[in-house]
XYZ file of C-alpha atoms in Angstrom:
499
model
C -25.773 -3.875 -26.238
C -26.189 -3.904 -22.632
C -23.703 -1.434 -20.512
C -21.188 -2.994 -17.631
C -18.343 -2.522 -16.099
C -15.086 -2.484 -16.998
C -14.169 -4.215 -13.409
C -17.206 -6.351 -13.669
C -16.541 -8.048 -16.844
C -13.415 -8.689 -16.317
C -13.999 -10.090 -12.905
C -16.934 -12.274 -14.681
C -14.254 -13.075 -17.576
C -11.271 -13.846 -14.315
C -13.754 -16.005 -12.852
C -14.771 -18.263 -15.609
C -11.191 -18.467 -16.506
C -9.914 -19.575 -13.204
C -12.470 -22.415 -13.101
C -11.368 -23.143 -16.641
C -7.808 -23.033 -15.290
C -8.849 -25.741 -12.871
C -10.132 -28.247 -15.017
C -7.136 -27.553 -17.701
C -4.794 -27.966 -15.346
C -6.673 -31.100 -14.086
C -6.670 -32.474 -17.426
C -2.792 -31.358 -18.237
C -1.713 -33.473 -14.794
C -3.086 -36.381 -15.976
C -2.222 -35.792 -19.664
C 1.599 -35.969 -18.351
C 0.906 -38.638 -15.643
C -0.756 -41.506 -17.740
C 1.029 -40.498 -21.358
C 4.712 -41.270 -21.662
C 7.407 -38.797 -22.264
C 7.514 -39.876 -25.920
C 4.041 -39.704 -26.075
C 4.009 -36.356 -24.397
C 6.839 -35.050 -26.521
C 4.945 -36.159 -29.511
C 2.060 -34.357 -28.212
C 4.380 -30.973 -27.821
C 5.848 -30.624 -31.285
C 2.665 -31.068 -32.861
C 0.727 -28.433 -30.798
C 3.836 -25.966 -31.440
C 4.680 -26.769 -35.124
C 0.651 -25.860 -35.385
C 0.749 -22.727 -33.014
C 3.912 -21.546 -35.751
C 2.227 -22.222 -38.878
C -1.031 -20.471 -37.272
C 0.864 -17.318 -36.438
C 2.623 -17.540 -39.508
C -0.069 -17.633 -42.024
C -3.316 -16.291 -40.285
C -2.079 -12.037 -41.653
C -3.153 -11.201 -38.086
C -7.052 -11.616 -38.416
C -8.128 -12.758 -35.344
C -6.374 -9.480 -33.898
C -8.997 -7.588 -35.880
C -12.636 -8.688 -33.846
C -12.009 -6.355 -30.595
C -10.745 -3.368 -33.577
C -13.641 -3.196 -36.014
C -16.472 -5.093 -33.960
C -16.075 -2.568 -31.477
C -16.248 0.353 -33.640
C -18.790 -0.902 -35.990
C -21.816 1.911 -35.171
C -24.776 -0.925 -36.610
C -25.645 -3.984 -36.583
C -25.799 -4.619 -40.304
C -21.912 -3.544 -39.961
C -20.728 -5.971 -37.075
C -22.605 -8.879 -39.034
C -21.241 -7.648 -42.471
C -17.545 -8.001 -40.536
C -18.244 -11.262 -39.398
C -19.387 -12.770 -42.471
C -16.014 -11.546 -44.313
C -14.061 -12.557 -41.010
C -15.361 -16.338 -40.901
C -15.124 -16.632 -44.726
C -11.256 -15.315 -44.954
C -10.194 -17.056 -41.634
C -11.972 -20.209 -42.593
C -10.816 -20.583 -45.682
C -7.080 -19.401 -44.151
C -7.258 -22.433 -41.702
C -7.964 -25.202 -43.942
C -5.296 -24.144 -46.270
C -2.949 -23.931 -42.752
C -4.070 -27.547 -42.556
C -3.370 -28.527 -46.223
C -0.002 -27.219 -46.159
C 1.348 -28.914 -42.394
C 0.437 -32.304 -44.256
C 2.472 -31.928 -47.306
C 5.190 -30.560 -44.866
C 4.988 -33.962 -42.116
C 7.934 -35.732 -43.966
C 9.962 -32.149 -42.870
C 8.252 -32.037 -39.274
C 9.262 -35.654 -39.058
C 13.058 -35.093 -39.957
C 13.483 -32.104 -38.199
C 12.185 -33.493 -34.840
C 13.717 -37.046 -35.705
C 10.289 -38.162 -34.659
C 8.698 -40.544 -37.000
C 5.263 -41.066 -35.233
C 4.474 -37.725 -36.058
C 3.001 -39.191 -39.531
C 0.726 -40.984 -37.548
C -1.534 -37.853 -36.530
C -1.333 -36.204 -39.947
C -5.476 -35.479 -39.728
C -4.421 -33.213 -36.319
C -2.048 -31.947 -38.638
C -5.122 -30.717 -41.262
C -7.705 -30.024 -38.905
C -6.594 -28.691 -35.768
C -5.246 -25.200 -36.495
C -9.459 -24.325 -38.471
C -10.766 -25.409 -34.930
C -8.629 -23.658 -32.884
C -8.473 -20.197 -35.384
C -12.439 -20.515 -34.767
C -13.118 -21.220 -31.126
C -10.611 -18.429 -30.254
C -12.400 -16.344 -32.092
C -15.495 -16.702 -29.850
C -14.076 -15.605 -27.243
C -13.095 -11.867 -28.524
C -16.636 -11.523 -30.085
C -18.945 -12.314 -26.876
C -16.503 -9.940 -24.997
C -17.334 -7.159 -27.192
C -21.264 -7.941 -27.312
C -20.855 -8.332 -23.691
C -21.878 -11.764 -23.261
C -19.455 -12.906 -20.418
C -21.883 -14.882 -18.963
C -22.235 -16.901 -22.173
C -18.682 -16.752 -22.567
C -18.178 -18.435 -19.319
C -20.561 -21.115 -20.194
C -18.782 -21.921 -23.356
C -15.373 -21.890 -21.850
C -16.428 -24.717 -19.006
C -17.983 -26.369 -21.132
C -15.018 -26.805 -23.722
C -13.005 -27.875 -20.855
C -15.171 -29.935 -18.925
C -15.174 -32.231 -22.225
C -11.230 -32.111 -22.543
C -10.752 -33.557 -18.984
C -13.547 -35.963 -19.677
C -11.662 -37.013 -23.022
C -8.894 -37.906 -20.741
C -10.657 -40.019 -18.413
C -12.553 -42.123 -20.950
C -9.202 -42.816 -22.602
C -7.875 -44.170 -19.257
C -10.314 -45.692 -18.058
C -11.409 -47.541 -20.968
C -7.256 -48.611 -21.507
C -7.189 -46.837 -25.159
C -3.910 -45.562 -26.861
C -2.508 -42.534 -27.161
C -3.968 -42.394 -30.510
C -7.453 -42.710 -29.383
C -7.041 -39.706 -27.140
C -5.637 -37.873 -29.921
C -8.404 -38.316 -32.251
C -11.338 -37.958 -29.366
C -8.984 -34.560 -28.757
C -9.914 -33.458 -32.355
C -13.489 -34.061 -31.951
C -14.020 -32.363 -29.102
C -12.589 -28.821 -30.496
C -13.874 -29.798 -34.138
C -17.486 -29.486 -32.374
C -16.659 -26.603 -30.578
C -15.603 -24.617 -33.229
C -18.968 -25.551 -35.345
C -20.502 -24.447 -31.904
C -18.993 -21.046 -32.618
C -20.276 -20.235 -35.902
C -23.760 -20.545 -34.685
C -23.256 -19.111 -31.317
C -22.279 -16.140 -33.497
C -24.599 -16.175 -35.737
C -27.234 -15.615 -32.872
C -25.745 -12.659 -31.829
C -25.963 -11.294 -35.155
C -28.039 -12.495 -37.509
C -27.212 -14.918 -40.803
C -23.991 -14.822 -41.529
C -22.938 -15.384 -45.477
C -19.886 -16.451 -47.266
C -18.938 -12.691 -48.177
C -15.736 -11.783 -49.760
C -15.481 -8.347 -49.695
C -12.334 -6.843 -51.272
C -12.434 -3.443 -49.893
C -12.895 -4.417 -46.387
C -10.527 -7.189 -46.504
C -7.984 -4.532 -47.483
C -9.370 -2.351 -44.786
C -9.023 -5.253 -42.180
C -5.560 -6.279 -43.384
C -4.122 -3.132 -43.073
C -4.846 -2.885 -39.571
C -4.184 -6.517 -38.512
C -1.518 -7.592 -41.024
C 0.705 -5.516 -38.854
C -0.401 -6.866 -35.622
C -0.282 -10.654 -37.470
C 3.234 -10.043 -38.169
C 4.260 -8.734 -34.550
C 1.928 -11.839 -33.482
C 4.087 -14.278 -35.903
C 7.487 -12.495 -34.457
C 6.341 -12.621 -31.337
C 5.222 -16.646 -31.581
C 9.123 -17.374 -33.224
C 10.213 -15.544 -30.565
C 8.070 -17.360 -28.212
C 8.902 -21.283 -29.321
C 12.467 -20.175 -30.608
C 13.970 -22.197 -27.112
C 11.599 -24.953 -27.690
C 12.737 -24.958 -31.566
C 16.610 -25.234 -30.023
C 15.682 -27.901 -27.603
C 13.622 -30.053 -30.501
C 16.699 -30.014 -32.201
C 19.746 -30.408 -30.212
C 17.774 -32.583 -27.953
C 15.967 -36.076 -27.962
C 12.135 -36.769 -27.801
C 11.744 -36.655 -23.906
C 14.244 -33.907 -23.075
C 11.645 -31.806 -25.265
C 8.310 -33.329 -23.374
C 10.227 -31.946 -20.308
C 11.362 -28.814 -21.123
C 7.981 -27.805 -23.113
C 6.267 -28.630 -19.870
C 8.718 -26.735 -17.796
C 8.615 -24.183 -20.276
C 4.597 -23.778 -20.398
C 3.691 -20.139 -18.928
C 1.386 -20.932 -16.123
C -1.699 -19.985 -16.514
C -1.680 -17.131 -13.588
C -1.768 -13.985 -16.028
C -5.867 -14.698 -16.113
C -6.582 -11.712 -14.718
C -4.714 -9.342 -17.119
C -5.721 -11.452 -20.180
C -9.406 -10.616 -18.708
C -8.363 -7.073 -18.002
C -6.895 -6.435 -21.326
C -10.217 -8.308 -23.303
C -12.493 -6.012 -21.997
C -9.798 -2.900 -21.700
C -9.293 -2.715 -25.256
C -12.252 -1.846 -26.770
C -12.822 0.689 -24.281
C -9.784 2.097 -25.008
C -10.022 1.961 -28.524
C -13.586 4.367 -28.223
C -11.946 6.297 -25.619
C -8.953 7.033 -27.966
C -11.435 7.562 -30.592
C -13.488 10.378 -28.376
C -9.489 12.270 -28.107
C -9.190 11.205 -24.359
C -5.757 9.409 -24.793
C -4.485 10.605 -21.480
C -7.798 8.874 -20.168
C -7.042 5.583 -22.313
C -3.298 5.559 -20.228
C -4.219 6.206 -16.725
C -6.953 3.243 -17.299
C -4.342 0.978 -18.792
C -1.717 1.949 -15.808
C -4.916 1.144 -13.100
C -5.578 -1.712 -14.650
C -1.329 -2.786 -14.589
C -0.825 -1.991 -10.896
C -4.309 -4.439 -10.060
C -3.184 -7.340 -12.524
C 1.105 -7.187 -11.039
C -0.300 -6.448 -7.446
C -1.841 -10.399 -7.631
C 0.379 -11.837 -10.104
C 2.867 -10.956 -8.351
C 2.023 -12.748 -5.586
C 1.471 -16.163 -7.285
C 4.955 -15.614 -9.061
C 6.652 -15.541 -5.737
C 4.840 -18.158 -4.173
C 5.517 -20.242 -7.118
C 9.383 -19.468 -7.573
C 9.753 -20.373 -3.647
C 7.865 -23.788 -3.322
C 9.128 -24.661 -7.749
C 9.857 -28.167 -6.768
C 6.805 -28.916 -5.120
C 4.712 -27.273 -7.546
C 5.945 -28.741 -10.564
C 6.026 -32.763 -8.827
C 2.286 -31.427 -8.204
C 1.360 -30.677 -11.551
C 3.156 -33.069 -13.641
C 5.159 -35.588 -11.393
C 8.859 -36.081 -10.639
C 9.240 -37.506 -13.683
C 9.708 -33.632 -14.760
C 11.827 -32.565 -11.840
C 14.764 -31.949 -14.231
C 13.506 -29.026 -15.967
C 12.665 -26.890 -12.128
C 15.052 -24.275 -13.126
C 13.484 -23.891 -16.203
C 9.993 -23.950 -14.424
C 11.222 -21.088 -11.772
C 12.458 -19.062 -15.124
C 9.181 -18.937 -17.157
C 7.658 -18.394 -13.914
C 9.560 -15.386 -13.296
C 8.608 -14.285 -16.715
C 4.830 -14.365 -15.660
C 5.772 -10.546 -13.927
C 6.629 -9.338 -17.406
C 3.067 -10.527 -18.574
C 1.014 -8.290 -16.357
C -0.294 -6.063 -18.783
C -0.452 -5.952 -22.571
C 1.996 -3.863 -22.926
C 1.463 -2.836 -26.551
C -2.730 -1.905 -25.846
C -2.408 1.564 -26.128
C -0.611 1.137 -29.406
C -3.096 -0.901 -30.430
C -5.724 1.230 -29.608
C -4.754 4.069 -31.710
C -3.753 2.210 -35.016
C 0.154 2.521 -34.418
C 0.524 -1.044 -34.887
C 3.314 -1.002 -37.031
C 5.451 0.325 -33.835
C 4.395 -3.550 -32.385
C 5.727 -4.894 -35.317
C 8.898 -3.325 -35.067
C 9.293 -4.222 -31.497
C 8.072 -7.977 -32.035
C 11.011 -8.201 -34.601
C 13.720 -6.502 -31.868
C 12.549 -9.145 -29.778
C 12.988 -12.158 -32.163
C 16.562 -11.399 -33.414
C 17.945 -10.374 -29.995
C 15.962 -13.896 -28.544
C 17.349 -15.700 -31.905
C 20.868 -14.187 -30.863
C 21.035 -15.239 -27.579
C 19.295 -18.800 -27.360
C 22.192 -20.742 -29.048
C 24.559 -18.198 -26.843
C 22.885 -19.005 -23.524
C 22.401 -22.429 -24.336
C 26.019 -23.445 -24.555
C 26.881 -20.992 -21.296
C 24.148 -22.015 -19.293
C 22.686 -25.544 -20.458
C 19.572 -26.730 -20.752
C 18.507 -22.980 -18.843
C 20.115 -20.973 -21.180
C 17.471 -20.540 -23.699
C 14.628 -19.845 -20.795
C 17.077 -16.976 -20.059
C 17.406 -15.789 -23.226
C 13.469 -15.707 -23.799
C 13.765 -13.443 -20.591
C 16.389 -10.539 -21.485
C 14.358 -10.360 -24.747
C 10.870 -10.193 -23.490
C 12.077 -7.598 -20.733
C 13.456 -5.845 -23.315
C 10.850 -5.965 -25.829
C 7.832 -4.310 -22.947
C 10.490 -1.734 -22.454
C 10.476 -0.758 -26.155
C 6.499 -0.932 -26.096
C 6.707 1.447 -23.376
C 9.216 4.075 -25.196
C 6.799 4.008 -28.265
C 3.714 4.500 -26.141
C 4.826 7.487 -24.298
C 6.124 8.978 -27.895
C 3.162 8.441 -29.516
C 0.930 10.061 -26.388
C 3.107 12.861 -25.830
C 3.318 10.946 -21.523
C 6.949 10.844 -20.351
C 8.311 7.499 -20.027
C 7.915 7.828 -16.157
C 4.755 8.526 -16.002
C 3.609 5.826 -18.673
C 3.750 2.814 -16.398
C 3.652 2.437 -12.602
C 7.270 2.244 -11.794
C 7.214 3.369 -8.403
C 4.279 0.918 -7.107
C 5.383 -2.237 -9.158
C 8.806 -1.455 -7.380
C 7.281 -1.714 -4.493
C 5.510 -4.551 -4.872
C 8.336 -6.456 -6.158
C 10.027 -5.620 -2.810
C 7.321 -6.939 -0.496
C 7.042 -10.074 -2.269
C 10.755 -10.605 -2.203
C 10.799 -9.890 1.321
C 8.281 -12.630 1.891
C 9.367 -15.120 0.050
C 12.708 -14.990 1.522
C 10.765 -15.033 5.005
C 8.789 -18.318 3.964
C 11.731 -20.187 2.379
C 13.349 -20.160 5.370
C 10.288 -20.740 8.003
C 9.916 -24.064 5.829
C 13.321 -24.894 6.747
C 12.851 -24.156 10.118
C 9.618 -25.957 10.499
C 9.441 -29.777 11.005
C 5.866 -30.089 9.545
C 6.832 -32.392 6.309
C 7.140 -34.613 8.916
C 3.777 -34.632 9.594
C 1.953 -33.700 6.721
C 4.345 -34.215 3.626
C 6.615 -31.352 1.722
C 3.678 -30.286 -0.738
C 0.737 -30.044 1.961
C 3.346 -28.059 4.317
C 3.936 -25.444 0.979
C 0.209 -24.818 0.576
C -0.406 -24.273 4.261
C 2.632 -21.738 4.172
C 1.389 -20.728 0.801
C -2.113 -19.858 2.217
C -0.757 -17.872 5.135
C 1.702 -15.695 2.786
C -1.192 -15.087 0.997
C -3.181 -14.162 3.688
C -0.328 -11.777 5.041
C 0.045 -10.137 1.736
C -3.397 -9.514 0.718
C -4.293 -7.895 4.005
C -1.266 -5.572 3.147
C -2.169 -4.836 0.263
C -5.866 -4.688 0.562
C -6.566 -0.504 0.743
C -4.390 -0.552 -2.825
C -6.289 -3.151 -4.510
C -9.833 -1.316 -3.209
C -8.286 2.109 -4.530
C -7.227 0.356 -8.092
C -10.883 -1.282 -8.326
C -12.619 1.910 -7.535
C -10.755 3.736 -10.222
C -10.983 1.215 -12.674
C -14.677 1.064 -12.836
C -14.704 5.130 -12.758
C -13.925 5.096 -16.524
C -16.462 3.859 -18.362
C -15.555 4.286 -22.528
C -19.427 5.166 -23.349
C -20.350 7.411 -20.707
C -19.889 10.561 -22.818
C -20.589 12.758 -19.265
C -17.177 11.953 -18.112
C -14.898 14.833 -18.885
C -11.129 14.237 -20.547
C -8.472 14.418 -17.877
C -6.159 17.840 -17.428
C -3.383 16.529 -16.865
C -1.873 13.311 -18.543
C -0.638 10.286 -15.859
C-alpha cells in the first residue's frame, strides 16, 4: 500500500465528489423537472422505505470495511475479510429484497399509493446494488485508490444523468426510467465485486463463524446506532407520508434532502478514520483528537460558508434546483440547510475509533425518541415545518451527547474536545455577511437587468470571495496541521499535552 496524505486524499476524494455532485445534481433537476409530483413522490417513498429496511436489517456491516480492513496486518487477512463480507452482505441484501416484496401490499396502504406495486423488482433488487456499490467506496479508500475511486464515482453518475436524458428524449414513461435506473446500479455493483477482487486476489463464498461473530460485535452496535439514526433521519418524512397526500411528500422529501455540501467532511472523515483507528491503536489518543478537531474547524470553516449563502438566497436556490413547482417547502429547504452546520464532522469518529461503539448506540437511540417525541409535537405547532425542526433540536442534541462521551472516554475536557471558540467565530462572520448581502440585494436594482437568480450568484461569488480571503491564513494553518499527522509514520512522537 502506497503512503499519502491525509489532506491529499481527501482533497482527491472532495474533488471527485464535487464533480459527482455536479452531475447528481444535474440529473436530480431534471428528475423533478420532467417527472410529475406523483411520479416524484412515488419515486421518494420507494428510495426511503428501501434506505429503512437497509438500515434496519444490514447488523451494521458495511460500518465494518474502514475497522478491520484497516487493521488487517496481511494480505491473506484483508482478502479473507472480504470474502466473508461480500458473502454475509450479499446474501443480507437479497433477503432485504425478498422481504420489501412480500411487504408492497403494506407499503401500498400505508402511503395510500397504489402504483407502488408497479416497481416491486426495485423493491427486490435495489437495496443488493446499493449495499454493494457503497461498499466500494470504503474499500479503495483504505487501499488508497482515490484515483480509482474517482473514476468509478463519475462514471456511476455520468450514466445516471444519461439514463435521464434517454428517457426524455426518447418520450418513455416513468417506468422506463425506473427500470433503466436499476440497470445502471445493478451493473455497477457487479463492477464492484471485481474491482475488488483486483485489489485482492479471488475472493470465495466464505462463511466464517468466528469472524462473523468477531465482525458483528463491532458493527452490530454501529448497525443499530446506523438503523436509529436512519428512523431518526426519515421519522418527518414517515409523518408527512402519512398525514399528507402523494405530492405534499414529493415536496417536502425534496425540500427535506440534505444538500450535498458536507463533501468535504464525508471525504475528511473516509480517510480520517482509519488513521485514527491505527493512531488509537499505537496509544496516541490525544493525537487521534487534535486531528479530528483540525480536521472539524477546515470542514465548518467552508461549510459554513455554503450554509449561509444558501439560507440567504433559499428561494432562488431551490426554483434553481427543482423549479417553483417546489417553492412551498423553502422553509423547510432553509431548515435542513441549517442542519448542514451540525454535519461538519462525524461526530462519533473517535468513538468509533476506539471500539466504544455501544456509546453511539446509546446516543442514536436519545436521538430517535426525543425526534419521535417532538415530530407529531412540532408538526401540529408549527405545520408543515414542524417536523424539520424537530429533526434539528434532536440532531443538535444528539452531537452534543457524542461529544460528552468522547471527552469521557479520552480523559479531554468537554472544552477542549471540539473547537468551540473558532466555530463560534465563524458562525459570527458568516452571520454578519449574510445579513450584509440580504440587504445589498435589496438595495441593488440588478434583477432588473440580469434576473433574481443570476443577481444571487454574482452576490454569492463576491461573499465568497470576501470570506475566503478572510479566512485564508486559518484554512492554510488547518491544512498544514492536518497533513502533519500521518497514522504510519511511527517517528512522530505522542503529544504532551491533550487538545
Amino acid at each position: 500500500m502506497n503512503k499519502s496524505s491525509l489532506g491529499g486524499d481527501a482533497v482527491k476524494l472532495t474533488f471527485s465528489k464535487v464533480l459527482t455532485l455536479c452531475i447528481s445534481t444535474a440529473t436530480s433537476m431534471m428528475l423533478a423537472r420532467f417527472r410529475t409530483l406523483e411520479e416524484y413522490g412515488t419515486y421518494s417513498s420507494l428510495l426511503l422505505v428501501i434506505n429503512l429496511f437497509i438500515s434496519l436489517l444490514m447488523l451494521g456491516l458495511p460500518n465494518s470495511i474502514n475497522y478491520f480492513l484497516a487493521r488487517a496486518e496481511s494480505d491473506s487477512e484483508k482478502r479473507r475479510f472480504l470474502s466473508v463480507y461480500y458473502t454475509a452482505s450479499t446474501v443480507l441484501s437479497f433477503l432485504i429484497g425478498v422481504l420489501l416484496v412480500l411487504c408492497v401490499p403494506l407499503i401500498q396502504l400505508y402511503f395510500e399509493n397504489n402504483a407502488i406495486g408497479k416497481f416491486w423488482y426495485f423493491l427486490a433488487l435495489y437495496p443488493w446494488a446499493s449495499i454493494i456499490s457503497n461498499s466500494i467506496e470504503n474499500i479503495l479508500v483504505v487501499y488508497q485508490r482515490v484515483r480509482l475511486l474517482m473514476v468509478c464515482k463519475l462514471v456511476s453518475s455520468a450514466a445516471m444523468l444519461l439514463s435521464v436524458l434517454l428517457v426524455q428524449l426518447f418520450g418513455y414513461g416513468f417506468k422506463a426510467y425506473m427500470i433503466i435506473f436499476m440497470i445502471v446500479n445493478a451493473v455497477y455493483a457487479l463492477s464492484a465485486y471485481l474491482l475488488t477482487q483486483h485489489l485482492c486476489g479471488r475472493l470465495r463464498p466464505i462463511i466464517d463463524m468466528q469472524l462473523i461473530k468477531t465482525i458483528l460485535t463491532f458493527s452490530l452496535p454501529i448497525g443499530l446506532a446506523t438503523m436509529v439514526g436512519t428512523l431518526s433521519i426519515e421519522i418527518d418524512k414517515l409523518l408527512i407520508g402519512l398525514l399528507m397526500d402523494t405530492k405534499q411528500l414529493a415536496i417536502y422529501t425534496n425540500a427535506a434532502k440534505e444538500l450535498p455540501l458536507t463533501i468535504v467532511s464525508a471525504s475528511i472523515t473516509a480517510v480520517l478514520l482509519p488513521r485514527a483507528a491505527v493512531l488509537i491503536k499505537k496509544d496516541r489518543v490525544g493525537d487521534a483528537v487534535k486531528l479530528w478537531k483540525v480536521s472539524t474547524e477546515l470542514s465548518f470553516i467552508i461549510i459554513a460558508l455554503f450554509t449561509a449563502g444558501v439560507v440567504t438566497y433559499a428561494k432562488d436556490v431551490l426554483t434553481l434546483l427543482y423549479s417553483e413547482k417546489y417553492l412551498p417547502g423553502v422553509n423547510v429547504f432553509r431548515i435542513y440547510t441549517v442542519i448542514l452546520l451540525l454535519r461538519c464532522a462525524y461526530f462519533g469518529l473517535i468513538l468509533n475509533a476506539i471500539g466504544q461503539t455501544k456509546k453511539i448506540l446509546l446516543c442514536s437511540v436519545y436521538n430517535l425518541v426525543l425526534n419521535a417525541l417532538l415530530n407529531p409535537l412540532f408538526y401540529y405547532i408549527f405545520g408543515i415545518v414542524g417536523p424539520a425542526l424537530a429533526t434539528f433540536v434532536s440532531v443538535l442534541i444528539l452531537q452534543i451527547h457524542q461529544l460528552k462521551y468522547t471527552a469521557s472516554e479520552t480523559k479531554i475536557s468537554f472544552s477542549n474536545v471540539f473547537p468551540w471558540k473558532s466555530v463560534g467565530i465563524i458562525l459570527l462572520i458568516n452571520a454578519a455577511f449574510s445579513a450584509a448581502f440580504y440587504f445589498i440585494k435589496q438595495l441593488l436594482p440588478l434583477q432588473r437587468f440580469m434576473g433574481e437568480l443570476a443577481e444571487s450568484l454574482l452576490l454569492g461569488a463576491v461573499w465568497a470571495a470576501l470570506y475566503l480571503l478572510i479566512m485564508k491564513k486559518r484554512i492554510v494553518s488547518d491544512w498544514h496541521e492536518l497533513n502533519s499527522f500521518d497514522a504510519q509514520d511511527e517517528t512522530v512522537p505522542q503529544s504532551e499535552n491533550a487538545p
